[in-house]
Amino acid sequence: MAPRPRSARWLAERFTVGERTIRRDIDALQQTGVPIYAEPGRYGGYVLDKRHTLPPINFTPREAIAMAVALHALAGTPFLDAARSTLHKLITVLPGYDVEAVREVAARIQLTATPSPSPGPHRRILAVAEQALHRRAVLVLDYVDQRGAPSRRDVEPLGLLGSDNQWYLVGWCRLRAGVREFRLDRIRQAVPTAEVAPARPFILRHSGSARTSLDCFGNADMGLS
């Protein structure tokens, strides 16, 4: 009924019920404290007090993933149920196509613990990797391995792994012709390309400690299903 007045006739046609049903239901809502009032006049009708309404909340898929990562920190605390409820509400306001995008990316993010924020340039690398994962964009990495040897890699991003110490980009390395984990603090530069990576069958696994998937949207620890 917000933001403009709606007559009982309009509401009855909108919800395919009788005007008497509309008036009865509005009366019941008013008795429970819902701030609905009637504006008189030719263009009057029932109105919901604007002070008690909220504008539409339009989360992007990236914002939904960020919320899921942040709420992951509440796993193992008394606030876990509230975190699940928050994620559930978040999903309900996303358009259907965005929900599918969130599910796809969330299934490719795993946390072995609550990751520490990546300082300085590593935070920027993480942002680039996360955007590439959403877009399935091939990345060109300037990478230094554990022996200090530099190399340039064309990488198809497959997932992100977060631990209490590090973030890793998991991807198909074209140089090595296989799946590799790249520590973000060893990536000197990450440049996204316009090339869309081909779909590859892949299950995100990590050799470290027990992991928690962000499959939002469907896992036993933080999921919604």
Tab-separated table of C-alpha atoms in Angstrom:
chain	number	residue	atom	x	y	z
A	1	MET	CA	0.000	0.000	0.000
A	2	ALA	CA	2.993	2.292	0.152
A	3	PRO	CA	4.105	4.672	-1.234
A	4	ARG	CA	0.749	5.921	-2.600
A	5	PRO	CA	-2.817	5.311	-1.412
A	6	ARG	CA	-4.658	2.281	-2.758
A	7	SER	CA	-8.422	1.878	-2.671
A	8	ALA	CA	-10.159	-1.227	-1.396
A	9	ARG	CA	-11.347	-1.875	-4.957
A	10	TRP	CA	-7.794	-1.685	-6.352
A	11	LEU	CA	-6.497	-4.012	-3.641
A	12	ALA	CA	-9.361	-6.443	-4.199
A	13	GLU	CA	-8.603	-6.620	-7.927
A	14	ARG	CA	-4.880	-6.911	-7.251
A	15	PHE	CA	-5.286	-9.877	-4.906
A	16	THR	CA	-8.395	-11.338	-6.560
A	17	VAL	CA	-10.542	-11.194	-3.437
A	18	GLY	CA	-13.626	-9.240	-2.422
A	19	GLU	CA	-13.554	-5.699	-1.029
A	20	ARG	CA	-15.089	-6.981	2.200
A	21	THR	CA	-12.108	-9.332	2.618
A	22	ILE	CA	-9.694	-6.438	2.062
A	23	ARG	CA	-11.405	-4.268	4.679
A	24	ARG	CA	-11.549	-7.141	7.159
A	25	ASP	CA	-7.857	-7.976	6.705
A	26	ILE	CA	-6.793	-4.333	6.983
A	27	ASP	CA	-8.839	-3.991	10.156
A	28	ALA	CA	-7.109	-7.075	11.576
A	29	LEU	CA	-3.688	-5.648	10.690
A	30	GLN	CA	-4.543	-2.328	12.321
A	31	GLN	CA	-5.562	-4.122	15.503
A	32	THR	CA	-2.133	-5.794	15.658
A	33	GLY	CA	-0.445	-2.387	15.462
A	34	VAL	CA	0.425	-2.174	11.767
A	35	PRO	CA	0.331	1.589	10.969
A	36	ILE	CA	-2.231	1.558	8.143
A	37	TYR	CA	-4.567	4.516	7.761
A	38	ALA	CA	-7.101	5.722	5.194
A	39	GLU	CA	-6.653	8.951	3.251
A	40	PRO	CA	-9.943	10.574	2.174
A	41	GLY	CA	-10.661	12.153	-1.183
A	42	ARG	CA	-10.866	11.200	-4.845
A	43	TYR	CA	-7.303	9.893	-4.911
A	44	GLY	CA	-7.348	8.581	-1.372
A	45	GLY	CA	-7.130	5.058	-0.092
A	46	TYR	CA	-5.246	2.904	2.358
A	47	VAL	CA	-1.669	3.910	3.144
A	48	LEU	CA	1.121	2.326	5.168
A	49	ASP	CA	2.949	4.929	7.268
A	50	LYS	CA	6.210	5.682	5.421
A	51	ARG	CA	8.064	5.996	8.711
A	52	HIS	CA	7.518	2.272	9.198
A	53	THR	CA	8.667	1.119	5.760
A	54	LEU	CA	12.107	0.473	4.301
A	55	PRO	CA	13.332	1.068	0.762
A	56	PRO	CA	14.210	-2.048	-1.269
A	57	ILE	CA	17.555	-3.535	-0.260
A	58	ASN	CA	19.413	-4.372	-3.439
A	59	PHE	CA	22.431	-6.488	-2.577
A	60	THR	CA	24.796	-7.463	-5.357
A	61	PRO	CA	26.135	-11.040	-5.500
A	62	ARG	CA	29.546	-9.761	-4.358
A	63	GLU	CA	27.974	-8.042	-1.351
A	64	ALA	CA	26.124	-11.240	-0.468
A	65	ILE	CA	29.390	-13.203	-0.556
A	66	ALA	CA	31.069	-10.559	1.609
A	67	MET	CA	28.265	-10.910	4.159
A	68	ALA	CA	28.661	-14.685	4.176
A	69	VAL	CA	32.417	-14.389	4.782
A	70	ALA	CA	31.856	-11.904	7.608
A	71	LEU	CA	29.164	-14.041	9.236
A	72	HIS	CA	31.425	-17.078	9.050
A	73	ALA	CA	33.331	-15.569	11.971
A	74	LEU	CA	30.283	-16.315	14.134
A	75	ALA	CA	30.520	-20.078	13.618
A	76	GLY	CA	31.099	-21.770	16.955
A	77	THR	CA	29.577	-18.868	18.900
A	78	PRO	CA	26.125	-18.389	20.459
A	79	PHE	CA	25.313	-16.128	17.509
A	80	LEU	CA	25.395	-18.902	14.895
A	81	ASP	CA	21.607	-19.216	14.677
A	82	ALA	CA	21.286	-15.459	14.227
A	83	ALA	CA	23.933	-15.606	11.494
A	84	ARG	CA	21.982	-18.317	9.679
A	85	SER	CA	18.823	-16.223	9.970
A	86	THR	CA	20.640	-13.191	8.574
A	87	LEU	CA	21.868	-15.162	5.573
A	88	HIS	CA	18.386	-16.515	4.998
A	89	LYS	CA	16.916	-12.993	4.936
A	90	LEU	CA	19.712	-11.872	2.658
A	91	ILE	CA	18.934	-14.588	0.136
A	92	THR	CA	15.211	-13.817	0.125
A	93	VAL	CA	15.780	-10.265	-1.153
A	94	LEU	CA	18.062	-11.320	-4.009
A	95	PRO	CA	16.602	-11.793	-7.498
A	96	GLY	CA	16.580	-15.412	-8.639
A	97	TYR	CA	19.430	-14.986	-11.105
A	98	ASP	CA	21.585	-13.350	-8.413
A	99	VAL	CA	20.896	-16.229	-6.015
A	100	GLU	CA	22.269	-18.671	-8.580
A	101	ALA	CA	25.349	-16.484	-9.083
A	102	VAL	CA	25.913	-16.364	-5.320
A	103	ARG	CA	25.505	-20.127	-4.966
A	104	GLU	CA	27.991	-20.795	-7.744
A	105	VAL	CA	30.700	-18.553	-6.312
A	106	ALA	CA	30.035	-19.452	-2.663
A	107	ALA	CA	30.559	-23.121	-3.465
A	108	ARG	CA	34.084	-22.190	-4.590
A	109	ILE	CA	35.113	-20.476	-1.365
A	110	GLN	CA	36.315	-22.440	1.655
A	111	LEU	CA	37.634	-21.269	4.993
A	112	THR	CA	39.811	-23.452	7.218
A	113	ALA	CA	39.414	-20.843	9.963
A	114	THR	CA	38.461	-17.199	10.226
A	115	PRO	CA	40.998	-15.603	7.875
A	116	SER	CA	42.885	-12.542	9.010
A	117	PRO	CA	42.336	-9.513	6.792
A	118	SER	CA	45.041	-9.295	4.150
A	119	PRO	CA	47.021	-6.088	4.668
A	120	GLY	CA	48.172	-3.653	2.030
A	121	PRO	CA	48.671	-4.993	-1.506
A	122	HIS	CA	47.477	-8.504	-0.588
A	123	ARG	CA	44.014	-7.112	0.065
A	124	ARG	CA	44.010	-5.655	-3.429
A	125	ILE	CA	45.109	-8.992	-4.901
A	126	LEU	CA	42.305	-10.738	-3.019
A	127	ALA	CA	39.773	-8.263	-4.424
A	128	VAL	CA	41.049	-8.839	-7.972
A	129	ALA	CA	40.922	-12.617	-7.504
A	130	GLU	CA	37.409	-12.484	-6.086
A	131	GLN	CA	36.144	-10.347	-8.966
A	132	ALA	CA	37.783	-12.684	-11.480
A	133	LEU	CA	36.066	-15.631	-9.808
A	134	HIS	CA	32.692	-13.916	-10.258
A	135	ARG	CA	33.406	-13.096	-13.902
A	136	ARG	CA	35.321	-16.316	-14.639
A	137	ALA	CA	38.039	-14.072	-16.077
A	138	VAL	CA	41.461	-15.539	-16.809
A	139	LEU	CA	44.165	-13.900	-14.674
A	140	VAL	CA	47.768	-13.170	-15.542
A	141	LEU	CA	49.849	-13.581	-12.380
A	142	ASP	CA	53.384	-12.484	-11.599
A	143	TYR	CA	54.143	-15.159	-9.011
A	144	VAL	CA	57.090	-16.050	-6.781
A	145	ASP	CA	57.209	-19.649	-5.549
A	146	GLN	CA	58.456	-20.889	-2.161
A	147	ARG	CA	62.028	-21.030	-3.490
A	148	GLY	CA	61.862	-17.409	-4.598
A	149	ALA	CA	61.729	-18.203	-8.316
A	150	PRO	CA	59.565	-15.738	-10.276
A	151	SER	CA	57.238	-16.776	-13.091
A	152	ARG	CA	54.324	-15.474	-15.090
A	153	ARG	CA	51.213	-17.647	-15.034
A	154	ASP	CA	47.965	-17.591	-16.961
A	155	VAL	CA	45.450	-18.884	-14.429
A	156	GLU	CA	41.785	-19.829	-14.720
A	157	PRO	CA	40.336	-19.039	-11.258
A	158	LEU	CA	38.486	-21.947	-9.664
A	159	GLY	CA	38.153	-20.958	-6.014
A	160	LEU	CA	39.450	-19.179	-2.928
A	161	LEU	CA	40.756	-20.742	0.274
A	162	GLY	CA	41.100	-18.806	3.516
A	163	SER	CA	42.995	-19.902	6.618
A	164	ASP	CA	43.938	-18.169	9.851
A	165	ASN	CA	47.172	-17.040	8.218
A	166	GLN	CA	46.741	-16.969	4.456
A	167	TRP	CA	44.432	-16.626	1.508
A	168	TYR	CA	44.987	-18.835	-1.536
A	169	LEU	CA	43.763	-18.557	-5.098
A	170	VAL	CA	42.993	-21.982	-6.518
A	171	GLY	CA	43.137	-22.130	-10.288
A	172	TRP	CA	44.011	-24.055	-13.395
A	173	CYS	CA	47.595	-23.061	-14.187
A	174	ARG	CA	48.171	-23.173	-17.920
A	175	LEU	CA	51.932	-23.196	-17.441
A	176	ARG	CA	51.779	-26.366	-15.306
A	177	ALA	CA	48.665	-27.767	-16.999
A	178	GLY	CA	47.039	-28.524	-13.674
A	179	VAL	CA	45.260	-27.175	-10.615
A	180	ARG	CA	47.510	-25.157	-8.315
A	181	GLU	CA	47.130	-23.119	-5.103
A	182	PHE	CA	48.708	-19.660	-5.219
A	183	ARG	CA	49.431	-17.894	-1.947
A	184	LEU	CA	48.265	-14.331	-2.230
A	185	ASP	CA	51.320	-12.918	-0.488
A	186	ARG	CA	53.453	-14.446	-3.262
A	187	ILE	CA	51.450	-12.864	-6.054
A	188	ARG	CA	53.247	-9.687	-7.035
A	189	GLN	CA	50.651	-8.661	-9.594
A	190	ALA	CA	47.307	-10.007	-10.801
A	191	VAL	CA	45.828	-8.658	-14.021
A	192	PRO	CA	42.388	-9.800	-15.213
A	193	THR	CA	41.930	-10.391	-18.929
A	194	ALA	CA	38.855	-10.228	-21.129
A	195	GLU	CA	39.048	-13.991	-21.728
A	196	VAL	CA	36.340	-16.071	-20.070
A	197	ALA	CA	37.744	-19.267	-18.591
A	198	PRO	CA	36.180	-22.517	-19.803
A	199	ALA	CA	34.037	-24.461	-17.373
A	200	ARG	CA	36.070	-27.161	-15.633
A	201	PRO	CA	34.687	-29.917	-13.394
A	202	PHE	CA	36.292	-29.229	-10.059
A	203	ILE	CA	35.753	-29.955	-6.366
A	204	LEU	CA	37.391	-27.456	-4.046
A	205	ARG	CA	39.594	-29.267	-1.546
A	206	HIS	CA	42.426	-28.151	0.668
A	207	SER	CA	45.192	-30.226	2.171
A	208	GLY	CA	45.076	-28.238	5.415
A	209	SER	CA	42.848	-28.529	8.447
A	210	ALA	CA	39.117	-29.129	8.499
A	211	ARG	CA	37.393	-26.673	6.209
A	212	THR	CA	34.091	-24.844	6.080
A	213	SER	CA	32.496	-24.239	2.720
A	214	LEU	CA	30.679	-20.989	2.110
A	215	ASP	CA	28.169	-22.865	0.043
A	216	CYS	CA	25.582	-20.574	1.513
A	217	PHE	CA	23.638	-21.366	1.069
A	218	GLY	CA	23.879	-25.059	1.628
A	219	ASN	CA	26.308	-26.269	4.215
A	220	ALA	CA	25.872	-27.731	7.623
A	221	ASP	CA	27.835	-25.046	9.425
A	222	MET	CA	26.603	-21.836	7.878
A	223	GLY	CA	24.171	-23.002	5.228
A	224	LEU	CA	20.545	-22.236	4.749
A	225	SER	CA	19.174	-25.485	3.399
